[in-house]
XYZ file of C-alpha atoms in Angstrom:
469
model
C -1.857 1.576 0.244
C -4.262 -0.820 2.875
C -4.619 -5.087 2.478
C -5.688 -8.054 3.648
C -8.024 -19.265 6.725
C -5.454 -21.087 6.577
C -3.531 -21.090 3.349
C -0.567 -23.282 2.680
C 1.938 -22.304 0.039
C 0.433 -22.548 -3.475
C 1.246 -25.849 -5.116
C -0.160 -25.203 -8.582
C 2.288 -24.103 -11.274
C 2.448 -20.312 -11.601
C 1.184 -20.466 -15.192
C -1.948 -22.228 -14.037
C -2.458 -19.702 -11.249
C -2.141 -16.809 -13.695
C -4.540 -18.483 -16.111
C -7.001 -19.076 -13.314
C -6.748 -15.452 -12.179
C -7.374 -14.196 -15.697
C -10.315 -16.559 -16.098
C -11.819 -15.300 -12.852
C -11.173 -11.722 -13.927
C -12.696 -12.189 -17.349
C -15.731 -13.901 -15.888
C -16.310 -11.084 -13.443
C -16.031 -8.338 -16.030
C -19.030 -9.081 -18.198
C -21.332 -8.028 -15.409
C -19.282 -4.893 -14.752
C -19.728 -3.594 -18.280
C -18.602 -0.111 -19.107
C -17.941 2.081 -22.071
C -19.608 0.983 -25.284
C -23.301 1.787 -25.348
C -23.258 3.210 -21.824
C -25.788 5.781 -20.659
C -24.214 9.237 -21.226
C -25.870 10.419 -18.014
C -24.351 7.669 -15.842
C -20.793 7.611 -14.535
C -19.444 4.157 -13.663
C -16.877 3.990 -10.886
C -14.751 0.940 -10.101
C -12.990 0.643 -6.761
C -11.353 -1.917 -4.520
C -13.801 -3.328 -2.007
C -12.366 -4.895 1.137
C -12.309 -8.692 1.257
C -13.420 -8.351 4.875
C -17.225 -8.141 4.702
C -17.392 -6.052 7.858
C -15.103 -3.290 6.551
C -17.120 -0.792 4.508
C -15.050 2.382 4.778
C -14.746 2.987 1.031
C -18.308 1.834 0.304
C -19.750 4.225 2.880
C -17.658 7.160 1.671
C -18.506 6.668 -2.014
C -22.201 6.190 -1.258
C -22.217 9.585 0.466
C -20.387 11.302 -2.422
C -22.785 9.639 -4.880
C -25.738 11.258 -3.090
C -24.033 14.647 -3.150
C -23.175 14.353 -6.835
C -26.632 13.244 -7.951
C -28.268 16.028 -5.914
C -25.949 18.665 -7.406
C -26.327 17.287 -10.943
C -30.024 16.543 -11.596
C -30.509 13.801 -14.179
C -27.007 12.395 -13.700
C -26.471 9.014 -12.038
C -23.561 7.256 -10.385
C -23.106 3.492 -10.684
C -20.640 2.073 -8.164
C -18.850 -1.058 -9.415
C -16.970 -2.618 -6.478
C -14.280 -5.219 -7.115
C -13.956 -7.439 -4.072
C -10.519 -9.003 -4.209
C -7.079 -9.062 -2.568
C -4.665 -6.482 -3.978
C -3.000 -8.726 -6.565
C -6.320 -9.963 -7.955
C -7.693 -6.428 -7.992
C -4.798 -5.259 -10.169
C -5.374 -8.153 -12.585
C -9.093 -7.471 -12.845
C -8.637 -3.746 -13.350
C -6.154 -4.282 -16.170
C -8.565 -6.689 -17.835
C -11.351 -4.115 -17.586
C -9.269 -1.289 -19.011
C -8.457 -3.156 -22.224
C -11.904 -2.870 -23.764
C -14.468 -0.059 -24.135
C -17.093 -2.688 -23.302
C -15.730 -3.167 -19.794
C -13.823 0.031 -19.010
C -15.409 2.090 -16.222
C -15.447 5.892 -16.344
C -13.349 6.230 -13.208
C -11.028 3.697 -11.589
C -9.109 3.474 -8.313
C -5.407 2.987 -9.117
C -2.564 2.122 -6.757
C 0.352 4.486 -7.409
C 2.716 1.543 -7.756
C 0.818 0.242 -10.788
C -0.270 3.457 -12.448
C 2.834 3.913 -14.628
C 2.447 0.396 -15.983
C -1.152 1.181 -16.961
C -0.082 4.523 -18.445
C 2.572 2.828 -20.587
C -0.025 0.297 -21.737
C -2.215 3.170 -22.915
C -5.021 2.332 -20.478
C -5.348 5.775 -18.857
C -6.246 9.252 -20.062
C -4.036 12.291 -19.241
C -5.871 14.708 -16.976
C -3.851 17.886 -17.536
C -6.622 19.674 -19.458
C -9.028 19.065 -16.568
C -6.497 19.920 -13.859
C -5.592 23.248 -15.492
C -9.196 24.432 -15.015
C -9.575 23.096 -11.458
C -8.461 25.603 -8.768
C -8.342 22.933 -6.050
C -5.408 21.230 -7.800
C -3.197 23.980 -6.368
C -3.974 22.660 -2.878
C -2.307 19.287 -3.535
C 1.274 18.871 -2.297
C 3.904 18.437 -5.003
C 5.104 15.000 -3.898
C 1.563 13.665 -4.154
C 1.154 15.157 -7.622
C 4.277 13.409 -8.879
C 2.918 10.021 -7.775
C 0.565 10.057 -10.761
C 2.846 11.791 -13.240
C 4.313 9.723 -16.081
C 7.676 9.939 -17.792
C 5.943 11.959 -20.545
C 5.359 14.730 -18.005
C 1.582 14.370 -18.021
C -0.577 13.624 -14.976
C -2.884 10.609 -15.068
C -4.500 10.521 -11.632
C -5.750 12.579 -8.702
C -4.324 11.315 -5.384
C -6.731 10.747 -2.524
C -4.166 10.661 0.267
C -0.847 9.111 1.150
C 0.473 6.908 3.927
C 3.566 6.135 5.972
C 4.763 3.064 7.844
C 6.208 2.264 11.238
C 6.180 -0.177 14.152
C 3.015 -0.890 16.119
C 3.560 -2.634 19.452
C 1.316 -4.139 22.135
C 1.877 -2.355 25.448
C 0.604 -5.250 27.579
C 2.920 -7.743 25.888
C 5.814 -5.310 26.280
C 5.043 -4.956 29.995
C 5.009 -8.748 30.464
C 8.307 -8.972 28.590
C 9.891 -6.195 30.646
C 10.295 -3.945 27.599
C 9.919 -0.135 27.849
C 6.508 1.442 27.293
C 8.144 4.280 25.339
C 10.094 1.859 23.123
C 11.977 3.420 20.213
C 14.565 1.057 18.745
C 17.674 2.657 17.248
C 18.823 -0.240 15.038
C 17.508 -3.392 13.369
C 19.263 -5.446 16.014
C 17.232 -3.705 18.730
C 14.007 -4.665 16.912
C 15.127 -8.298 16.719
C 16.281 -8.206 20.346
C 12.825 -7.057 21.484
C 11.213 -9.840 19.429
C 13.548 -12.430 21.014
C 12.648 -11.143 24.478
C 8.935 -11.470 23.706
C 9.451 -15.015 22.418
C 11.162 -15.933 25.687
C 8.983 -14.042 28.178
C 5.551 -14.162 26.438
C 5.638 -17.464 24.517
C 1.942 -17.442 23.608
C 2.349 -14.225 21.554
C 3.682 -13.777 18.020
C 6.781 -11.650 18.624
C 7.064 -9.787 15.299
C 5.108 -9.603 12.054
C 6.940 -8.741 8.839
C 4.832 -9.301 5.705
C 6.516 -11.661 3.289
C 6.085 -13.698 0.125
C 3.907 -13.585 -2.977
C 0.546 -14.203 -1.224
C 0.922 -10.909 0.681
C 1.679 -9.091 -2.581
C 2.754 -5.472 -2.387
C 2.323 -5.537 1.402
C 5.344 -7.858 1.531
C 7.380 -5.647 -0.788
C 6.520 -2.284 0.717
C 5.594 -2.837 4.374
C 8.202 -5.553 4.687
C 11.213 -5.551 2.404
C 11.443 -1.911 1.362
C 11.097 -0.719 4.959
C 14.331 -2.629 5.476
C 16.091 -1.914 2.177
C 15.564 1.846 2.370
C 17.021 1.835 5.876
C 20.309 0.245 4.864
C 23.564 2.150 4.877
C 23.392 2.538 1.074
C 20.033 4.311 1.233
C 19.595 8.022 1.630
C 17.053 10.779 1.327
C 17.522 11.459 -2.375
C 16.681 9.588 -5.554
C 20.385 9.373 -6.375
C 20.926 7.140 -3.328
C 17.880 4.956 -3.900
C 18.919 1.346 -3.128
C 16.494 -0.184 -5.650
C 16.819 2.095 -8.682
C 19.852 4.099 -9.781
C 18.584 7.516 -10.837
C 21.794 8.603 -12.561
C 21.993 5.644 -14.943
C 18.229 5.041 -14.956
C 18.810 1.375 -14.270
C 17.708 -1.089 -11.602
C 20.261 -2.172 -9.018
C 21.474 -5.775 -8.823
C 24.051 -7.527 -6.678
C 23.823 -5.133 -3.751
C 24.841 -5.921 -0.202
C 21.897 -3.808 0.944
C 19.491 -6.224 -0.751
C 21.159 -9.169 0.979
C 21.102 -7.391 4.348
C 17.349 -6.822 4.042
C 16.819 -10.472 3.075
C 18.928 -11.556 6.048
C 16.592 -9.694 8.409
C 13.575 -11.504 6.902
C 15.392 -14.840 7.103
C 16.245 -14.221 10.765
C 12.631 -13.460 11.682
C 11.367 -16.758 10.299
C 14.398 -18.977 10.978
C 14.354 -18.004 14.671
C 10.542 -18.345 14.759
C 10.123 -14.717 15.757
C 7.317 -14.237 13.245
C 3.983 -15.940 12.572
C 3.981 -19.577 11.525
C 5.094 -19.742 7.907
C 1.669 -21.048 6.815
C 0.057 -18.004 8.434
C 2.660 -15.599 7.044
C 1.933 -16.910 3.540
C -1.834 -16.669 3.944
C -3.172 -14.162 1.359
C -5.433 -12.760 4.095
C -2.684 -12.329 6.672
C -3.128 -8.536 6.812
C -6.815 -8.967 7.632
C -5.863 -11.353 10.433
C -3.305 -8.896 11.766
C -5.843 -6.074 11.984
C -8.914 -8.123 12.807
C -7.535 -10.780 15.156
C -3.912 -10.660 16.264
C -3.655 -7.020 17.331
C -7.128 -6.559 18.876
C -6.855 -9.904 20.707
C -3.405 -9.151 22.123
C -1.670 -11.931 20.187
C 1.012 -9.892 18.384
C 3.906 -8.072 20.029
C 5.340 -5.952 17.189
C 3.840 -5.251 13.779
C 5.699 -3.527 10.930
C 2.780 -1.905 9.142
C 1.019 1.155 7.796
C -0.653 4.291 9.079
C -4.090 3.171 7.886
C -4.704 0.361 10.400
C -7.153 2.315 12.607
C -9.692 2.479 9.767
C -10.625 -1.094 10.727
C -11.158 -0.125 14.356
C -13.327 2.971 13.984
C -17.054 3.002 14.882
C -19.077 1.270 12.188
C -16.064 -0.554 10.772
C -17.152 -4.012 11.905
C -14.000 -4.447 14.003
C -14.620 -1.601 16.436
C -11.745 -1.284 18.888
C -11.963 2.106 20.603
C -9.231 1.130 23.079
C -6.557 0.663 20.414
C -4.851 3.979 21.115
C -4.300 3.007 24.752
C -3.412 -0.625 24.005
C -0.889 -0.010 21.220
C 2.295 2.025 21.064
C 3.965 3.515 17.990
C 7.642 3.631 17.106
C 9.507 4.670 13.981
C 11.314 1.911 12.084
C 15.012 2.515 12.662
C 17.706 2.506 10.024
C 19.937 -0.558 9.902
C 22.732 0.676 12.167
C 21.186 3.877 13.472
C 22.742 5.963 10.705
C 21.145 9.286 9.758
C 18.340 10.141 9.589
C 17.793 7.385 12.177
C 14.357 6.346 10.977
C 12.767 5.182 7.756
C 9.338 5.076 6.198
C 7.813 4.260 2.829
C 4.937 6.187 1.306
C 2.503 5.336 -1.419
C -1.167 5.869 -1.934
C -3.968 5.553 -4.436
C -5.309 7.778 -7.164
C -8.510 8.215 -9.116
C -7.837 7.821 -12.826
C -9.940 8.019 -15.979
C -9.504 5.104 -18.414
C -8.619 6.003 -21.990
C -11.635 3.952 -23.106
C -14.065 5.576 -20.643
C -17.433 6.449 -22.178
C -18.034 9.516 -19.986
C -14.679 11.068 -19.022
C -16.041 14.595 -18.471
C -18.677 13.322 -16.068
C -16.034 11.224 -14.336
C -13.881 14.263 -13.619
C -16.881 16.131 -12.277
C -17.269 13.262 -9.805
C -13.587 13.592 -8.867
C -14.136 17.278 -8.118
C -17.030 16.367 -5.824
C -14.919 13.757 -4.036
C -12.057 16.167 -3.627
C -13.685 19.186 -2.050
C -11.851 20.123 1.145
C -14.715 18.790 3.271
C -15.005 15.459 1.449
C -11.239 14.972 1.250
C -10.899 15.601 4.973
C -13.749 13.198 5.700
C -11.993 10.507 3.629
C -8.541 10.994 5.193
C -10.013 10.582 8.656
C -12.258 7.626 7.793
C -9.423 5.875 5.943
C -6.761 6.754 8.528
C -4.904 8.373 5.647
C -2.450 11.242 5.508
C -3.667 14.419 3.865
C -2.243 15.449 0.482
C -4.241 18.686 0.441
C -2.412 21.552 2.161
C -5.609 23.128 3.447
C -6.681 19.894 5.136
C -3.229 19.201 6.607
C -3.313 22.653 8.237
C -6.778 22.151 9.721
C -6.661 21.421 13.502
C -9.776 19.256 13.219
C -7.806 16.909 10.941
C -4.685 16.852 13.104
C -6.718 16.121 16.241
C -9.202 13.742 14.601
C -7.485 10.502 15.514
C -4.621 9.268 17.702
C -1.553 8.524 15.635
C -2.207 10.989 12.800
C 0.525 13.357 13.992
C 3.007 10.500 14.500
C 2.510 9.148 10.985
C 2.371 12.592 9.391
C 5.717 13.452 11.007
C 7.261 10.396 9.316
C 6.779 12.069 5.933
C 10.013 13.962 6.624
C 11.994 10.691 6.478
C 9.916 8.768 3.971
C 10.757 7.273 0.590
C 8.688 6.577 -2.509
C 8.927 3.503 -4.689
C 10.488 3.921 -8.140
C 7.101 3.832 -9.869
C 8.358 2.991 -13.337
C 6.591 0.548 -15.662
C 8.830 -2.375 -14.664
C 8.165 -1.925 -10.947
C 5.272 -4.425 -10.617
C 7.498 -7.189 -12.018
C 10.388 -6.069 -9.818
C 8.050 -6.189 -6.823
C 7.036 -9.761 -7.644
C 10.700 -10.760 -7.882
C 11.278 -9.254 -4.420
C 8.343 -11.238 -3.021
C 9.764 -14.452 -4.487
C 13.146 -13.769 -2.883
C 11.456 -13.090 0.466
C 9.401 -16.251 0.217
C 12.504 -18.317 -0.479
C 14.241 -17.247 2.737
C 10.996 -17.353 4.729
C 10.353 -21.016 3.943
C 14.009 -21.946 4.048
C 13.898 -23.158 0.457
C 16.696 -20.723 -0.448
C 19.635 -19.164 1.341
C 20.084 -15.399 1.260
C 22.763 -15.767 -1.422
C 20.571 -18.048 -3.534
C 17.503 -15.831 -3.187
C 19.488 -12.694 -4.023
C 21.031 -14.379 -7.047
C 17.605 -15.526 -8.270
C 16.332 -11.964 -7.778
C 19.150 -10.540 -9.890
C 18.292 -12.969 -12.681
C 14.566 -12.145 -12.456
C 15.419 -8.423 -12.359
C 17.274 -8.637 -15.668
C 14.294 -10.328 -17.266
C 11.750 -7.917 -15.751
C 13.641 -4.815 -16.872
C 14.961 -5.955 -20.281
C 18.432 -6.068 -18.748
C 18.321 -2.417 -17.657
C 20.458 -3.296 -14.653
C 23.548 -1.890 -12.979
C 25.681 -3.907 -10.550
C 26.401 -2.381 -7.142
C 28.201 -4.065 -4.306
């Protein structure tokens, strides 16, 4: 899940921005080369490298696994192919790479929200034949397995952890504002009330960060909007009560009051100036600023964000902040009106997938098996501040006690939700971001933004839409 100066709103037409992104992607792929003519003894692995030069969590982990793999497999080599880009650009570049055997790597890091789109496009290889012969697959929890399973029933990726989301808050700012140190809001209104108190009592702090708009990409959709939408009165714990996708009709939901309620919360944050300046909120690197500047420097009161934040603050991360666990508090995001179950979270994660045009798929899966030993998986969960998807790791006391906050975020799994990871979801997500951006800037009212979303939803899903009020 994971993300990351001063950017004003884009002024270029969207078609030009897309063309520019594709040009950048295409230009960066030639050097990445993959499949055709590749060395049969070399496995090429593409992954998302942080845009923050000081954050090397993934690089360090993969470099260690590479050494293990090459030592255990004499004559075999691992070539790491990092893609340094924000999330949205990473997705574009990966899809460009997967289209040709000349550029396809042997193994690729796939966000679970995009994997079904790539499966439908024929970019990924089913892994069932490999998984059937791999005893460790039985250690993975069922919900994690389904994250990489397609509508055809086949599995196309091996998950490397999951995540949950909640509210991070600055204890010093709360003390100055006269707010409780054991804060646990029961409703949305209590979250907004705390932000208003911070604005009044600690005017030099940003009261509340809620990711928003297209520059923030999936962080806006998932950390921001869906944490609200799935806490509305229409949401529940089952797929049948999903407020974004109707499981019974297999259609996307339009015209819902829940959608408007979530948009109203976002509008309130920015209209009342409870959030960052709009120019900062729409900075593509806002998540990096949150983790690298605003929280460590005591500039942000409340942050609606993910379980992985401490990865940036661990020793060797470049943003070491050993005091974070004493400086920050954690609270579950409440449901809209305190209705059961009282709290809400969203979960996602990433998987390792083998492209259909990979030159060395067998070697790639051998690398996956090395990455996913219990010891290596546990090392990764801790380094990445992730939540274990292997049962044997989750039961290991050394994992549970490895880092402050792990138990809090693991406990949120009981009240978490997963995105409807169908092929149309990436387009639906973009439409959500556009609606958020409209109310954030004030360019659209809630009604106008919701109406524009419904229209975009019909286009994105080939009119597979059901109206719900």
